Coordinates of C-alpha atoms in Angstrom, one line a residue:
M1 CA -0.3 6.4 28.0
S2 CA 2.2 9.1 27.1
G3 CA 2.2 12.1 24.8
I4 CA 4.7 12.7 22.1
A5 CA 5.3 15.6 19.7
G6 CA 8.0 17.0 17.5
I7 CA 9.1 18.7 14.3
S8 CA 11.8 18.1 11.6
R9 CA 13.6 21.2 12.6
G10 CA 16.3 21.9 15.1
G11 CA 16.3 24.4 17.9
Q12 CA 12.5 24.1 18.5
A13 CA 12.5 23.0 22.2
S14 CA 10.2 25.8 23.2
L15 CA 7.7 25.0 20.4
V16 CA 7.7 21.3 21.2
K17 CA 7.2 22.0 25.0
N18 CA 4.2 24.1 24.0
M19 CA 2.8 21.2 22.0
L20 CA 3.2 18.9 24.9
E21 CA 1.5 21.3 27.3
K22 CA -1.7 21.0 25.2
M23 CA -1.9 17.4 26.1
A24 CA -0.3 17.5 29.5
Y25 CA -2.9 15.2 31.0
R26 CA -1.3 12.3 29.1
G27 CA 1.7 12.4 31.5
H28 CA 3.3 13.6 34.7
G29 CA 6.4 15.6 35.4
Q30 CA 8.6 17.6 33.1
P31 CA 8.7 17.0 29.3
H32 CA 11.8 15.2 28.0
I33 CA 13.1 17.1 24.9
I34 CA 15.6 15.6 22.4
E35 CA 17.4 17.8 19.8
R36 CA 19.6 16.0 17.2
Q37 CA 20.0 15.6 13.5
N38 CA 18.1 19.0 13.0
I39 CA 15.1 17.4 14.6
T40 CA 13.3 18.3 17.9
L41 CA 11.3 15.6 19.7
G42 CA 9.5 15.6 23.0
V43 CA 7.6 13.3 25.3
I44 CA 5.6 13.6 28.5
R45 CA 5.3 10.2 30.2
N46 CA 2.4 8.9 32.3
S47 CA 4.8 6.8 34.4
P48 CA 8.4 5.6 34.2
E49 CA 8.7 2.9 31.6
T50 CA 11.3 0.2 31.8
I51 CA 12.2 -1.3 28.4
K52 CA 15.0 -3.6 27.3
H53 CA 16.6 -1.3 24.8
P54 CA 20.1 0.0 24.4
S55 CA 20.6 3.1 26.6
M56 CA 21.1 5.3 23.6
I57 CA 17.5 4.8 22.3
P58 CA 15.9 7.2 24.8
E59 CA 18.3 9.9 23.5
R60 CA 17.1 9.6 19.9
A61 CA 13.5 8.5 20.1
V62 CA 10.2 9.2 21.9
W63 CA 7.2 6.9 22.1
D64 CA 3.8 6.2 23.5
G65 CA 3.5 2.5 24.6
P66 CA 5.2 0.1 27.0
R67 CA 7.5 -1.7 24.6
P68 CA 8.1 0.1 21.2
P69 CA 10.3 -1.4 18.6
L70 CA 13.8 -0.2 17.9
P71 CA 13.6 2.7 15.5
F72 CA 14.9 0.9 12.5
E73 CA 12.9 -0.5 9.5
D74 CA 13.8 -4.1 10.0
Q75 CA 12.7 -3.9 13.7
I76 CA 9.5 -2.1 13.0
R77 CA 8.5 -4.7 10.5
L78 CA 8.5 -7.3 13.3
A79 CA 6.6 -5.1 15.8
R80 CA 3.2 -6.3 17.0
G81 CA 2.7 -4.4 20.3
A82 CA 0.8 -1.1 20.9
F83 CA 3.0 1.9 20.1
S84 CA 3.5 5.2 18.4
L85 CA 7.1 6.1 17.8
A86 CA 9.3 9.0 16.5
S87 CA 13.0 8.9 16.1
A88 CA 15.8 11.2 15.0
N89 CA 17.7 8.9 12.7
H90 CA 20.8 9.8 10.7
A91 CA 18.7 10.0 7.5
G92 CA 16.0 12.2 9.2
L93 CA 12.8 11.9 11.1
L94 CA 11.2 8.4 11.4
L95 CA 7.5 7.9 12.4
A96 CA 5.7 4.6 13.0
R97 CA 2.4 3.4 14.5
D98 CA 1.3 0.0 15.7
A99 CA -0.6 -2.4 13.4
L100 CA -4.0 -1.9 15.0
G101 CA -3.7 1.9 15.7
I102 CA -4.1 1.4 19.5
R103 CA -1.8 4.3 20.2
P104 CA -2.7 7.6 18.4
L105 CA -0.5 9.6 16.1
Y106 CA -1.2 12.6 13.8
Y107 CA 1.1 14.5 11.5
S108 CA 1.2 17.4 9.1
H109 CA 3.5 20.0 7.4
T110 CA 4.1 23.6 8.4
A111 CA 3.8 26.4 5.9
D112 CA 7.6 26.1 5.2
G113 CA 7.4 22.3 4.7
A114 CA 8.6 21.0 8.1
L115 CA 7.1 17.7 9.1
C116 CA 5.4 17.8 12.5
F117 CA 3.6 15.2 14.6
A118 CA 1.8 14.7 17.9
S119 CA -0.3 12.2 19.8
E120 CA -3.3 14.6 19.5
V121 CA -4.6 16.9 16.9
K122 CA -4.8 19.9 19.2
A123 CA -1.0 19.9 19.7
I124 CA -0.5 20.7 16.0
L125 CA -3.3 23.2 15.5
D126 CA -1.1 26.2 16.1
L127 CA 1.2 25.1 13.3
T128 CA -1.2 24.0 10.6
R129 CA -4.9 23.1 10.1
K130 CA -4.4 20.4 7.5
I131 CA -3.8 17.5 9.8
H132 CA -3.7 13.8 9.0
E133 CA -4.1 10.6 11.1
F134 CA -1.0 8.5 10.8
R135 CA -2.2 5.2 9.4
P136 CA -1.9 2.1 11.6
G137 CA 0.6 -0.5 10.5
Y138 CA 2.8 2.1 8.6
W139 CA 6.2 3.7 9.1
L140 CA 7.5 6.8 7.4
G141 CA 11.1 7.7 6.9
A142 CA 13.2 10.6 5.5
D143 CA 11.6 10.2 2.1
E144 CA 8.2 11.0 3.7
I145 CA 6.6 8.1 1.9
P146 CA 4.4 5.9 4.0
H147 CA 5.5 2.2 4.0
R148 CA 3.2 -0.5 5.2
F149 CA 4.8 -3.1 7.6
Y150 CA 1.7 -5.0 8.6
D151 CA -1.4 -6.0 6.6
P152 CA -4.1 -7.7 8.7
A153 CA -5.4 -10.8 7.1
I154 CA -9.1 -11.0 6.4
A155 CA -10.6 -14.4 7.2
P156 CA -13.0 -15.9 4.6
P157 CA -16.6 -15.8 5.6
E158 CA -17.9 -18.8 7.5
D159 CA -20.9 -20.7 6.2
L160 CA -22.8 -20.9 9.5
P161 CA -26.3 -20.0 10.6
I162 CA -26.7 -16.4 11.8
A163 CA -27.7 -17.6 15.3
S164 CA -24.4 -19.5 15.6
L165 CA -22.3 -16.6 14.4
A166 CA -24.1 -14.2 16.8
K167 CA -23.5 -16.6 19.8
R168 CA -19.8 -16.9 18.9
L169 CA -19.5 -13.1 18.6
N170 CA -21.2 -12.6 22.0
I171 CA -18.7 -15.0 23.6
L172 CA -15.7 -13.3 22.1
L173 CA -17.0 -9.8 23.2
E174 CA -17.7 -11.0 26.7
Q175 CA -14.2 -12.6 27.0
A176 CA -12.6 -9.3 25.9
V177 CA -14.7 -7.3 28.4
L178 CA -14.0 -9.7 31.3
R179 CA -10.2 -9.4 30.7
Q180 CA -10.5 -5.7 31.8
I181 CA -12.2 -6.4 35.2
D182 CA -9.9 -6.1 38.2
G183 CA -12.4 -5.6 41.0
P184 CA -16.0 -5.7 42.1
V185 CA -16.6 -2.0 41.3
M186 CA -15.7 -0.6 37.8
G187 CA -16.6 2.3 35.6
S188 CA -17.4 2.6 31.9
W189 CA -17.9 5.4 29.5
L190 CA -21.5 5.3 28.1
S191 CA -22.9 7.3 25.2
G192 CA -26.1 5.4 24.8
G193 CA -25.0 4.1 21.4
L194 CA -24.6 0.4 20.4
D195 CA -20.9 -0.1 21.2
S196 CA -20.7 1.5 24.7
S197 CA -24.1 0.1 25.7
A198 CA -23.1 -3.4 24.7
I199 CA -19.9 -3.2 26.7
A200 CA -21.7 -1.9 29.8
A201 CA -24.4 -4.7 29.4
L202 CA -21.7 -7.4 29.1
V203 CA -19.8 -6.3 32.1
R204 CA -22.7 -5.5 34.5
P205 CA -23.6 -9.1 35.6
H206 CA -20.0 -9.6 36.7
L207 CA -19.8 -6.5 39.0
D208 CA -21.2 -5.6 42.4
Q209 CA -21.4 -2.0 41.2
L210 CA -21.0 -0.3 37.8
H211 CA -20.5 3.4 37.4
T212 CA -21.3 4.8 34.0
I213 CA -20.1 8.2 32.7
A214 CA -21.5 10.2 29.8
G215 CA -20.0 13.4 28.5
G216 CA -21.4 16.1 26.3
M217 CA -22.9 19.6 25.9
D218 CA -26.0 20.3 28.0
G219 CA -29.0 18.9 26.1
A220 CA -27.0 16.5 23.9
P221 CA -29.0 13.5 22.9
D222 CA -26.2 11.1 24.0
L223 CA -26.8 12.2 27.6
E224 CA -30.4 11.2 27.5
Y225 CA -29.8 7.9 25.8
A226 CA -27.0 7.1 28.2
R227 CA -29.4 7.7 31.2
H228 CA -31.9 5.3 29.8
V229 CA -29.3 2.6 29.3
A230 CA -27.8 3.1 32.8
E231 CA -31.3 2.9 34.4
F232 CA -31.9 -0.4 32.6
L233 CA -28.6 -1.8 33.8
I234 CA -29.1 -0.5 37.3
A235 CA -25.8 1.4 37.1
D236 CA -24.7 4.5 39.1
H237 CA -24.8 7.1 36.3
H238 CA -22.8 10.3 36.1
D239 CA -23.2 13.1 33.6
V240 CA -20.2 15.3 32.7
I241 CA -21.5 18.5 31.1
V242 CA -19.0 20.4 28.9
T243 CA -19.5 24.1 28.9
R244 CA -17.9 27.0 27.1
P245 CA -14.9 27.4 27.0
G246 CA -14.4 23.7 27.6
L247 CA -14.9 23.8 31.3
L248 CA -16.8 21.0 33.2
K249 CA -19.6 21.5 35.6

């Protein structure tokens, strides 16, 4: 996980650094700032990433993801990994996001029309309040027109009994959860809702110890529901209470 931010205007290193500071937890060390083609880009990385790209790429692009595509239309069309990417190309700023939207990306325009972007909404709030999520499977170039490079195929419905479909879904979900296990003790976010409760229930039989964590304001219903689920699963539960102004207790 890394954090990226930028704006289609040159000489904005201080502004972009401030944007990165708002999501500093996404990385470690000093931000890397790029200024070229009247564009300012920045990234704060979680860890050094080794990629098989020409050495000039890190001097013109920033990304979140282990193996982003080269910042060119023909390469982006072939990309299938998890990434969000921004590049200062000769024609202008290029943005792209992976086909499934695994890596986050948001964008907007400032009052004077400059295109800005970041991995998180809060990094753009000082510039504008009209913020959009960058759609998965799209890239955007100097014309600022979103172009789709991947359209997930929708399989036709299978004519099988509901019980058979439910059993198959359960197997697929359990396989996906088991791929994330790397030890006898694991942790999982838990809101008490269907999705997080199902994940915790699927992983619990395969662990010696499960820690569940719920976050919210004091008295939030999610906290109560999460405790009930954790008790049922015999998990070690932890509440994270958010207090004003965003401090934890």
